[in-house]
PDB file of C-alpha atoms and ligand atoms in Angstrom:
ATOM      1  CA  MET A   1      -0.149 -22.434  -6.857  1.00 47.00           C
ATOM      2  CA  ASN A   2       0.333 -19.854  -8.923  1.00 44.00           C
ATOM      3  CA  SER A   3       2.035 -20.686 -11.960  1.00 48.00           C
ATOM      4  CA  ASN A   4       4.594 -17.467 -13.099  1.00 60.00           C
ATOM      5  CA  GLN A   5       3.336 -16.235 -16.025  1.00 65.00           C
ATOM      6  CA  ASN A   6      -0.008 -15.179 -14.532  1.00 93.00           C
ATOM      7  CA  LEU A   7       1.977 -13.592 -11.535  1.00 97.00           C
ATOM      8  CA  PRO A   8       0.691 -10.393 -10.720  1.00 98.00           C
ATOM      9  CA  VAL A   9       3.840  -7.484 -10.789  1.00 98.00           C
ATOM     10  CA  HIS A  10       2.337  -5.197  -8.091  1.00 98.00           C
ATOM     11  CA  VAL A  11      -0.155  -6.319  -5.849  1.00 98.00           C
ATOM     12  CA  GLY A  12      -2.168  -3.726  -3.325  1.00 99.00           C
ATOM     13  CA  VAL A  13      -3.662  -4.428  -0.401  1.00 99.00           C
ATOM     14  CA  ILE A  14      -6.021  -2.779   1.555  1.00 99.00           C
ATOM     15  CA  MET A  15      -5.703  -4.399   4.747  1.00 98.00           C
ATOM     16  CA  ASP A  16      -9.501  -4.106   6.714  1.00 98.00           C
ATOM     17  CA  GLY A  17     -10.801  -5.521   9.640  1.00 98.00           C
ATOM     18  CA  ASN A  18      -8.941  -4.661  12.324  1.00 98.00           C
ATOM     19  CA  GLY A  19     -11.623  -3.190  14.551  1.00 98.00           C
ATOM     20  CA  ARG A  20     -14.052  -6.067  13.854  1.00 98.00           C
ATOM     21  CA  TRP A  21     -11.765  -8.659  14.442  1.00 98.00           C
ATOM     22  CA  ALA A  22     -10.971  -6.912  17.988  1.00 98.00           C
ATOM     23  CA  LYS A  23     -15.191  -6.326  18.616  1.00 98.00           C
ATOM     24  CA  LYS A  24     -15.597  -9.742  17.973  1.00 98.00           C
ATOM     25  CA  ARG A  25     -13.482 -10.541  20.958  1.00 98.00           C
ATOM     26  CA  SER A  26     -14.523  -7.485  23.293  1.00 98.00           C
ATOM     27  CA  LEU A  27     -11.181  -5.859  22.979  1.00 98.00           C
ATOM     28  CA  PRO A  28      -9.889  -2.319  22.178  1.00 98.00           C
ATOM     29  CA  ARG A  29      -9.761  -1.587  18.544  1.00 98.00           C
ATOM     30  CA  THR A  30      -6.258  -1.062  19.246  1.00 97.00           C
ATOM     31  CA  ALA A  31      -5.388  -5.042  20.236  1.00 98.00           C
ATOM     32  CA  GLY A  32      -7.422  -5.388  16.399  1.00 98.00           C
ATOM     33  CA  HIS A  33      -4.198  -3.278  15.169  1.00 98.00           C
ATOM     34  CA  ARG A  34      -1.758  -5.154  16.550  1.00 98.00           C
ATOM     35  CA  GLU A  35      -2.428  -8.824  15.762  1.00 98.00           C
ATOM     36  CA  GLY A  36      -3.242  -7.391  11.892  1.00 98.00           C
ATOM     37  CA  ALA A  37       0.585  -5.913  12.103  1.00 98.00           C
ATOM     38  CA  LYS A  38       1.842  -9.600  12.487  1.00 97.00           C
ATOM     39  CA  VAL A  39      -0.150 -10.388   9.300  1.00 98.00           C
ATOM     40  CA  VAL A  40       1.834  -8.124   7.444  1.00 98.00           C
ATOM     41  CA  GLU A  41       5.199 -10.425   7.176  1.00 97.00           C
ATOM     42  CA  LYS A  42       2.773 -13.279   6.612  1.00 96.00           C
ATOM     43  CA  LEU A  43       1.739 -11.390   3.627  1.00 98.00           C
ATOM     44  CA  ALA A  44       5.113  -9.827   2.424  1.00 98.00           C
ATOM     45  CA  GLN A  45       6.847 -13.356   2.741  1.00 97.00           C
ATOM     46  CA  THR A  46       4.278 -15.061   0.721  1.00 97.00           C
ATOM     47  CA  CYS A  47       4.463 -12.371  -1.874  1.00 98.00           C
ATOM     48  CA  LEU A  48       8.360 -12.868  -1.761  1.00 98.00           C
ATOM     49  CA  ASN A  49       8.264 -16.432  -2.082  1.00 97.00           C
ATOM     50  CA  ALA A  50       5.946 -16.167  -5.507  1.00 97.00           C
ATOM     51  CA  GLY A  51       7.952 -13.516  -6.837  1.00 98.00           C
ATOM     52  CA  VAL A  52       5.898 -10.452  -6.758  1.00 98.00           C
ATOM     53  CA  ARG A  53       7.919  -7.589  -7.081  1.00 98.00           C
ATOM     54  CA  TYR A  54       5.891  -4.491  -5.632  1.00 98.00           C
ATOM     55  CA  LEU A  55       3.389  -4.558  -3.007  1.00 98.00           C
ATOM     56  CA  THR A  56       1.979  -1.454  -1.602  1.00 99.00           C
ATOM     57  CA  LEU A  57       0.097  -1.539   1.756  1.00 98.00           C
ATOM     58  CA  PHE A  58      -2.792   0.644   2.787  1.00 99.00           C
ATOM     59  CA  CYS A  59      -1.764   1.247   6.324  1.00 98.00           C
ATOM     60  CA  PHE A  60      -3.302   4.647   7.133  1.00 98.00           C
ATOM     61  CA  SER A  61      -5.750   6.700   4.936  1.00 99.00           C
ATOM     62  CA  SER A  62      -6.237  10.838   4.615  1.00 98.00           C
ATOM     63  CA  GLN A  63      -9.740  10.257   5.844  1.00 98.00           C
ATOM     64  CA  ASN A  64      -8.284   7.954   8.886  1.00 98.00           C
ATOM     65  CA  TRP A  65      -6.830  10.856  10.951  1.00 98.00           C
ATOM     66  CA  ASP A  66     -10.792  11.453  11.567  1.00 98.00           C
ATOM     67  CA  ARG A  67     -10.497   8.351  13.892  1.00 98.00           C
ATOM     68  CA  PRO A  68     -10.117   8.929  17.501  1.00 98.00           C
ATOM     69  CA  LYS A  69      -7.259  11.032  18.577  1.00 98.00           C
ATOM     70  CA  GLU A  70      -5.881   7.947  20.790  1.00 97.00           C
ATOM     71  CA  GLU A  71      -6.605   5.333  17.653  1.00 98.00           C
ATOM     72  CA  VAL A  72      -4.593   7.540  15.442  1.00 98.00           C
ATOM     73  CA  ASP A  73      -1.928   7.966  18.112  1.00 98.00           C
ATOM     74  CA  THR A  74      -1.737   4.280  19.131  1.00 98.00           C
ATOM     75  CA  LEU A  75      -1.297   3.626  15.126  1.00 98.00           C
ATOM     76  CA  PHE A  76       1.536   5.824  14.670  1.00 98.00           C
ATOM     77  CA  SER A  77       3.531   4.568  17.897  1.00 98.00           C
ATOM     78  CA  MET A  78       2.569   0.819  17.053  1.00 98.00           C
ATOM     79  CA  LEU A  79       4.147   1.589  13.124  1.00 98.00           C
ATOM     80  CA  ASN A  80       7.451   3.597  14.708  1.00 98.00           C
ATOM     81  CA  GLU A  81       7.737   0.537  16.539  1.00 98.00           C
ATOM     82  CA  TYR A  82       7.159  -1.922  14.022  1.00 97.00           C
ATOM     83  CA  LEU A  83       9.770  -0.304  11.598  1.00 97.00           C
ATOM     84  CA  HIS A  84      11.912  -0.192  14.526  1.00 97.00           C
ATOM     85  CA  LYS A  85      12.166  -3.637  14.537  1.00 96.00           C
ATOM     86  CA  GLU A  86      10.967  -5.070  11.926  1.00 95.00           C
ATOM     87  CA  SER A  87      12.767  -3.183   8.788  1.00 97.00           C
ATOM     88  CA  LYS A  88      16.598  -5.205   9.683  1.00 97.00           C
ATOM     89  CA  PRO A  89      14.875  -8.707   9.140  1.00 97.00           C
ATOM     90  CA  PHE A  90      12.718  -7.378   6.140  1.00 98.00           C
ATOM     91  CA  ARG A  91      16.080  -5.867   4.467  1.00 97.00           C
ATOM     92  CA  ASN A  92      17.998  -8.941   4.976  1.00 97.00           C
ATOM     93  CA  LYS A  93      15.594 -10.641   2.828  1.00 98.00           C
ATOM     94  CA  GLY A  94      16.104  -8.262   0.086  1.00 98.00           C
ATOM     95  CA  ILE A  95      12.965  -5.669   0.678  1.00 98.00           C
ATOM     96  CA  ASN A  96      13.349  -2.146   0.226  1.00 98.00           C
ATOM     97  CA  PHE A  97      10.768   0.792   1.066  1.00 98.00           C
ATOM     98  CA  SER A  98       9.079   3.388  -0.572  1.00 98.00           C
ATOM     99  CA  PHE A  99       6.508   5.651   1.033  1.00 98.00           C
ATOM    100  CA  LEU A 100       3.209   6.496  -0.390  1.00 98.00           C
ATOM    101  CA  GLY A 101       0.906   9.892   0.631  1.00 98.00           C
ATOM    102  CA  ARG A 102       1.138  13.044   2.561  1.00 98.00           C
ATOM    103  CA  ILE A 103       4.627  11.843   4.740  1.00 98.00           C
ATOM    104  CA  ASP A 104       5.140  15.852   5.753  1.00 98.00           C
ATOM    105  CA  LEU A 105       1.623  15.255   7.864  1.00 98.00           C
ATOM    106  CA  LEU A 106       2.994  11.979   9.636  1.00 98.00           C
ATOM    107  CA  PRO A 107       4.713  12.403  13.206  1.00 98.00           C
ATOM    108  CA  ASP A 108       8.274  13.363  13.311  1.00 98.00           C
ATOM    109  CA  GLU A 109       9.418  10.415  14.440  1.00 98.00           C
ATOM    110  CA  THR A 110       8.003   8.430  11.989  1.00 98.00           C
ATOM    111  CA  GLN A 111       8.996  11.093   9.356  1.00 98.00           C
ATOM    112  CA  GLN A 112      12.602  10.464  10.656  1.00 98.00           C
ATOM    113  CA  MET A 113      12.461   6.854  10.173  1.00 97.00           C
ATOM    114  CA  ILE A 114      11.241   6.671   6.670  1.00 98.00           C
ATOM    115  CA  GLU A 115      13.982   9.153   6.056  1.00 98.00           C
ATOM    116  CA  THR A 116      16.388   6.833   7.482  1.00 98.00           C
ATOM    117  CA  LEU A 117      14.617   3.827   5.710  1.00 98.00           C
ATOM    118  CA  LYS A 118      14.970   4.928   2.331  1.00 98.00           C
ATOM    119  CA  LYS A 119      18.732   5.861   2.503  1.00 98.00           C
ATOM    120  CA  GLU A 120      19.270   2.134   3.288  1.00 97.00           C
ATOM    121  CA  ASN A 121      17.296   1.299   0.537  1.00 98.00           C
ATOM    122  CA  LEU A 122      19.924  -1.454  -1.358  1.00 98.00           C
ATOM    123  CA  PRO A 123      20.987  -0.922  -5.152  1.00 98.00           C
ATOM    124  CA  LYS A 124      18.309  -1.714  -7.405  1.00 96.00           C
ATOM    125  CA  GLU A 125      20.116  -5.222  -8.662  1.00 97.00           C
ATOM    126  CA  GLN A 126      20.297  -6.459  -5.145  1.00 97.00           C
ATOM    127  CA  GLU A 127      16.458  -5.893  -4.344  1.00 98.00           C
ATOM    128  CA  LYS A 128      13.947  -8.828  -4.266  1.00 98.00           C
ATOM    129  CA  MET A 129      10.621  -6.936  -3.772  1.00 98.00           C
ATOM    130  CA  HIS A 130       9.695  -3.637  -3.070  1.00 98.00           C
ATOM    131  CA  LEU A 131       7.313  -2.520  -0.176  1.00 98.00           C
ATOM    132  CA  ILE A 132       5.374   0.356  -0.415  1.00 98.00           C
ATOM    133  CA  LEU A 133       3.312   1.559   2.672  1.00 98.00           C
ATOM    134  CA  ALA A 134       0.788   3.972   2.239  1.00 99.00           C
ATOM    135  CA  LEU A 135       0.100   6.423   4.860  1.00 98.00           C
ATOM    136  CA  SER A 136      -1.882   9.331   4.995  1.00 98.00           C
ATOM    137  CA  TYR A 137      -2.512   8.656   1.706  1.00 99.00           C
ATOM    138  CA  GLY A 138      -5.573   9.527  -0.516  1.00 99.00           C
ATOM    139  CA  GLY A 139      -6.011   8.606  -4.087  1.00 99.00           C
ATOM    140  CA  ARG A 140      -8.073  11.879  -4.637  1.00 99.00           C
ATOM    141  CA  GLU A 141      -5.358  13.840  -2.545  1.00 98.00           C
ATOM    142  CA  GLU A 142      -2.895  12.340  -4.895  1.00 99.00           C
ATOM    143  CA  ILE A 143      -4.642  13.513  -8.344  1.00 99.00           C
ATOM    144  CA  ALA A 144      -5.119  17.020  -7.100  1.00 98.00           C
ATOM    145  CA  ASP A 145      -1.591  17.268  -5.464  1.00 98.00           C
ATOM    146  CA  ALA A 146      -0.098  16.104  -9.215  1.00 98.00           C
ATOM    147  CA  ALA A 147      -2.434  18.873 -10.587  1.00 98.00           C
ATOM    148  CA  LYS A 148      -0.909  21.000  -8.381  1.00 98.00           C
ATOM    149  CA  ARG A 149       2.473  19.977  -9.624  1.00 98.00           C
ATOM    150  CA  LEU A 150       1.581  20.093 -12.825  1.00 98.00           C
ATOM    151  CA  ALA A 151      -0.064  23.890 -13.007  1.00 98.00           C
ATOM    152  CA  ARG A 152       3.714  25.092 -11.138  1.00 98.00           C
ATOM    153  CA  GLN A 153       4.878  23.509 -14.009  1.00 98.00           C
ATOM    154  CA  ILE A 154       3.338  25.706 -16.650  1.00 98.00           C
ATOM    155  CA  GLN A 155       3.519  28.607 -14.365  1.00 98.00           C
ATOM    156  CA  LYS A 156       7.367  28.342 -14.712  1.00 98.00           C
ATOM    157  CA  GLY A 157       6.820  27.885 -18.516  1.00 98.00           C
ATOM    158  CA  GLU A 158       8.782  24.163 -18.066  1.00 98.00           C
ATOM    159  CA  ILE A 159       5.309  22.539 -19.644  1.00 98.00           C
ATOM    160  CA  THR A 160       2.378  23.760 -21.857  1.00 98.00           C
ATOM    161  CA  PRO A 161      -1.306  22.886 -20.716  1.00 98.00           C
ATOM    162  CA  ASP A 162      -1.725  20.885 -24.090  1.00 98.00           C
ATOM    163  CA  GLN A 163       1.327  18.327 -23.343  1.00 98.00           C
ATOM    164  CA  ILE A 164      -0.631  16.987 -20.389  1.00 98.00           C
ATOM    165  CA  ASP A 165      -1.611  13.733 -21.328  1.00 98.00           C
ATOM    166  CA  GLU A 166      -1.575  10.539 -18.933  1.00 98.00           C
ATOM    167  CA  LYS A 167       2.275   9.897 -19.283  1.00 98.00           C
ATOM    168  CA  ILE A 168       2.708  13.572 -18.250  1.00 98.00           C
ATOM    169  CA  PHE A 169       0.060  13.244 -15.438  1.00 98.00           C
ATOM    170  CA  SER A 170       1.230   9.559 -14.304  1.00 98.00           C
ATOM    171  CA  SER A 171       5.089  11.301 -14.037  1.00 98.00           C
ATOM    172  CA  ALA A 172       4.029  13.895 -11.235  1.00 98.00           C
ATOM    173  CA  LEU A 173       1.991  11.321  -8.695  1.00 98.00           C
ATOM    174  CA  TYR A 174       3.784  10.257  -5.926  1.00 98.00           C
ATOM    175  CA  LEU A 175       6.062   7.678  -6.814  1.00 98.00           C
ATOM    176  CA  PRO A 176       5.840   7.932 -10.457  1.00 98.00           C
ATOM    177  CA  ASP A 177       8.410   4.980 -11.294  1.00 97.00           C
ATOM    178  CA  ILE A 178       6.546   2.238  -9.497  1.00 98.00           C
ATOM    179  CA  PRO A 179       4.099   0.334 -12.081  1.00 98.00           C
ATOM    180  CA  ASP A 180       0.846   0.221 -11.782  1.00 98.00           C
ATOM    181  CA  PRO A 181      -0.960  -2.456  -9.529  1.00 98.00           C
ATOM    182  CA  ASP A 182      -1.893  -5.862 -11.404  1.00 98.00           C
ATOM    183  CA  LEU A 183      -4.151  -6.974  -8.231  1.00 98.00           C
ATOM    184  CA  ILE A 184      -5.402  -5.009  -5.384  1.00 98.00           C
ATOM    185  CA  ILE A 185      -7.025  -7.501  -2.577  1.00 98.00           C
ATOM    186  CA  ARG A 186      -9.471  -5.933   0.269  1.00 98.00           C
ATOM    187  CA  THR A 187     -10.108  -7.883   3.301  1.00 98.00           C
ATOM    188  CA  SER A 188     -12.694  -8.260   5.259  1.00 98.00           C
ATOM    189  CA  GLY A 189     -15.443  -8.438   2.906  1.00 98.00           C
ATOM    190  CA  GLU A 190     -16.014  -4.740   1.967  1.00 98.00           C
ATOM    191  CA  LYS A 191     -16.642  -3.959  -1.473  1.00 98.00           C
ATOM    192  CA  ARG A 192     -14.865  -1.120  -2.307  1.00 98.00           C
ATOM    193  CA  ILE A 193     -11.981   0.973  -2.858  1.00 98.00           C
ATOM    194  CA  SER A 194     -11.814   3.315   0.079  1.00 98.00           C
ATOM    195  CA  ASN A 195      -9.884   5.890  -1.781  1.00 99.00           C
ATOM    196  CA  PHE A 196      -6.790   3.561  -2.679  1.00 99.00           C
ATOM    197  CA  LEU A 197      -4.657   4.146  -5.914  1.00 99.00           C
ATOM    198  CA  LEU A 198      -7.826   5.900  -7.732  1.00 98.00           C
ATOM    199  CA  TRP A 199      -5.283   6.723 -10.746  1.00 98.00           C
ATOM    200  CA  GLN A 200      -3.085   3.565 -10.818  1.00 98.00           C
ATOM    201  CA  SER A 201      -6.269   1.077 -10.437  1.00 98.00           C
ATOM    202  CA  ALA A 202      -7.664   1.598 -13.956  1.00 98.00           C
ATOM    203  CA  TYR A 203      -6.955  -1.993 -15.161  1.00 98.00           C
ATOM    204  CA  ALA A 204      -6.343  -3.418 -11.786  1.00 98.00           C
ATOM    205  CA  GLU A 205      -7.647  -6.684 -11.070  1.00 98.00           C
ATOM    206  CA  PHE A 206     -10.196  -7.093  -7.442  1.00 98.00           C
ATOM    207  CA  VAL A 207     -10.043  -9.547  -5.351  1.00 98.00           C
ATOM    208  CA  PHE A 208     -12.456  -9.230  -2.371  1.00 98.00           C
ATOM    209  CA  LEU A 209     -11.784 -11.673   0.635  1.00 98.00           C
ATOM    210  CA  ASP A 210     -14.075 -12.248   3.461  1.00 98.00           C
ATOM    211  CA  THR A 211     -11.446 -12.905   6.307  1.00 98.00           C
ATOM    212  CA  LEU A 212     -10.661 -10.059   8.608  1.00 98.00           C
ATOM    213  CA  TRP A 213      -7.283  -8.284   8.222  1.00 98.00           C
ATOM    214  CA  PRO A 214      -5.833 -10.080  11.651  1.00 98.00           C
ATOM    215  CA  ASP A 215      -7.401 -13.998  10.387  1.00 98.00           C
ATOM    216  CA  CYS A 216      -5.521 -13.986   7.411  1.00 98.00           C
ATOM    217  CA  SER A 217      -3.121 -16.957   6.389  1.00 98.00           C
ATOM    218  CA  GLU A 218      -0.707 -17.567   3.588  1.00 97.00           C
ATOM    219  CA  LYS A 219      -3.505 -19.613   2.437  1.00 97.00           C
ATOM    220  CA  ASP A 220      -5.668 -16.909   1.702  1.00 98.00           C
ATOM    221  CA  PHE A 221      -2.998 -14.933  -0.185  1.00 97.00           C
ATOM    222  CA  TYR A 222      -2.386 -17.987  -2.531  1.00 97.00           C
ATOM    223  CA  ALA A 223      -5.928 -18.131  -2.975  1.00 97.00           C
ATOM    224  CA  ALA A 224      -6.254 -14.695  -4.372  1.00 98.00           C
ATOM    225  CA  LEU A 225      -2.992 -15.141  -6.517  1.00 98.00           C
ATOM    226  CA  ASP A 226      -4.800 -17.977  -7.641  1.00 97.00           C
ATOM    227  CA  GLU A 227      -8.136 -16.342  -8.536  1.00 98.00           C
ATOM    228  CA  PHE A 228      -5.782 -13.271 -10.281  1.00 98.00           C
ATOM    229  CA  ALA A 229      -3.929 -16.200 -12.531  1.00 97.00           C
ATOM    230  CA  ALA A 230      -7.825 -17.480 -13.515  1.00 97.00           C
ATOM    231  CA  ARG A 231      -8.253 -13.828 -14.849  1.00 97.00           C
ATOM    232  CA  HIS A 232      -8.243 -12.982 -18.310  1.00 96.00           C
ATOM    233  CA  ARG A 233      -7.328  -9.187 -18.864  1.00 96.00           C
ATOM    234  CA  ARG A 234      -8.085  -7.594 -22.070  1.00 96.00           C
ATOM    235  CA  PHE A 235      -7.447  -3.981 -21.609  1.00 96.00           C
ATOM    236  CA  GLY A 236      -9.748  -2.843 -23.725  1.00 97.00           C
ATOM    237  CA  LYS A 237      -8.619  -5.021 -26.450  1.00 97.00           C
ATOM    238  CA  VAL A 238     -10.853  -8.225 -27.859  1.00 94.00           C
TER     239      VAL A 238
HETATM  240  C1  IPE B   1      -7.976  -1.637   9.017  1.00 76.63           C
HETATM  241  O1  IPE B   1      -8.940  -1.568  10.099  1.00 76.63           O
HETATM  242  C2  IPE B   1      -6.874  -0.733   9.383  1.00 76.63           C
HETATM  243  C3  IPE B   1      -6.709   1.113   9.479  1.00 76.63           C
HETATM  244  C4  IPE B   1      -7.834   1.534   8.802  1.00 76.63           C
HETATM  245  C5  IPE B   1      -6.102   1.564  10.063  1.00 76.63           C
HETATM  246  P1  IPE B   1      -9.992  -0.928  10.327  1.00 76.63           P
HETATM  247  O2  IPE B   1      -9.646  -0.538  11.311  1.00 76.63           O
HETATM  248  O3  IPE B   1     -11.000  -0.157   9.311  1.00 76.63           O
HETATM  249  O4  IPE B   1     -11.239  -2.183  10.828  1.00 76.63           O
HETATM  250  P2  IPE B   1     -12.589  -2.404  10.737  1.00 76.63           P
HETATM  251  O5  IPE B   1     -12.826  -1.786   9.505  1.00 76.63           O
HETATM  252  O6  IPE B   1     -13.195  -1.155  11.706  1.00 76.63           O
HETATM  253  O7  IPE B   1     -12.748  -3.625  11.188  1.00 76.63           O
HETATM  254  C1  IPE B   2      -9.420   1.494   4.269  1.00 76.63           C
HETATM  255  O1  IPE B   2      -9.932   1.393   5.224  1.00 76.63           O
HETATM  256  C2  IPE B   2      -7.904   1.969   4.351  1.00 76.63           C
HETATM  257  C3  IPE B   2      -6.928   1.147   5.142  1.00 76.63           C
HETATM  258  C4  IPE B   2      -7.063   0.021   5.079  1.00 76.63           C
HETATM  259  C5  IPE B   2      -5.929   1.783   5.546  1.00 76.63           C
HETATM  260  P1  IPE B   2     -11.108   1.830   5.644  1.00 76.63           P
HETATM  261  O2  IPE B   2     -11.802   0.816   7.082  1.00 76.63           O
HETATM  262  O3  IPE B   2     -10.673   3.210   6.572  1.00 76.63           O
HETATM  263  O4  IPE B   2     -12.002   2.621   4.786  1.00 76.63           O
HETATM  264  P2  IPE B   2     -13.774   2.048   5.303  1.00 76.63           P
HETATM  265  O5  IPE B   2     -14.161   3.585   5.967  1.00 76.63           O
HETATM  266  O6  IPE B   2     -14.717   1.209   5.166  1.00 76.63           O
HETATM  267  O7  IPE B   2     -14.347   2.994   3.461  1.00 76.63           O
HETATM  268 MG1   MG B   3     -12.144  -0.482   7.877  1.00 76.63          MG
END
């Protein structure tokens, strides 16, 4: 079990392997996504039990729009259904929601759901965990959007180019109040970041699990937390 002092405050998860899970069973890829959705609750509960404060899930990348339309449509209808059914149980556990990415590109129904969920967030003092869903998210896109925002501020005379430093740049990102991830987990054996939290992951620890996302269990998540706890972070110091 994880000792509290080496617990990550913020965990990011690249939930990968749904398609391969389905393929192994000769099922359509969407069956893998459906099975994968069930694992989200297990992960959230594990993080909640362990005392993780922020959990970011990579649900849909900017590049995932290039998948077949049928898969994309099914993913969003599943997401709508999931949020509709599962947001209350999450809320009852003290979980608040934020959303990361180009939300304006999402289907109308999803955007409406997101607005409602954000309004229903509990006051900070009642929040046990913050769940951040990355949707239509790309790290490069986020950095480009931040640059655009800062350029506009310069144009309006609100800041000067010389004032731009890491702190100001961070404040122009999508969710400036969320701390950087301490631990990023990727499942399915792939060892790449695939455009997830590029700016924020500068000093994150990475744990790569071979398990396909739909097969992941509490045991896998605790193993990742334990691996994190055993790491020695130096942040460039000695
Ligand atoms: C992750 O599983 C879910 C999304 C990207 C939406 P994949 O769909 O990428 O599964 P694989 O990588 O093809 O197995
Ligand atoms: C990353 O997985 C995106 C999500 C998990 C939502 P992908 O399956 O899209 O990434 P690549 O294509 O293997 O790099
Ligand atoms: Mg994949």
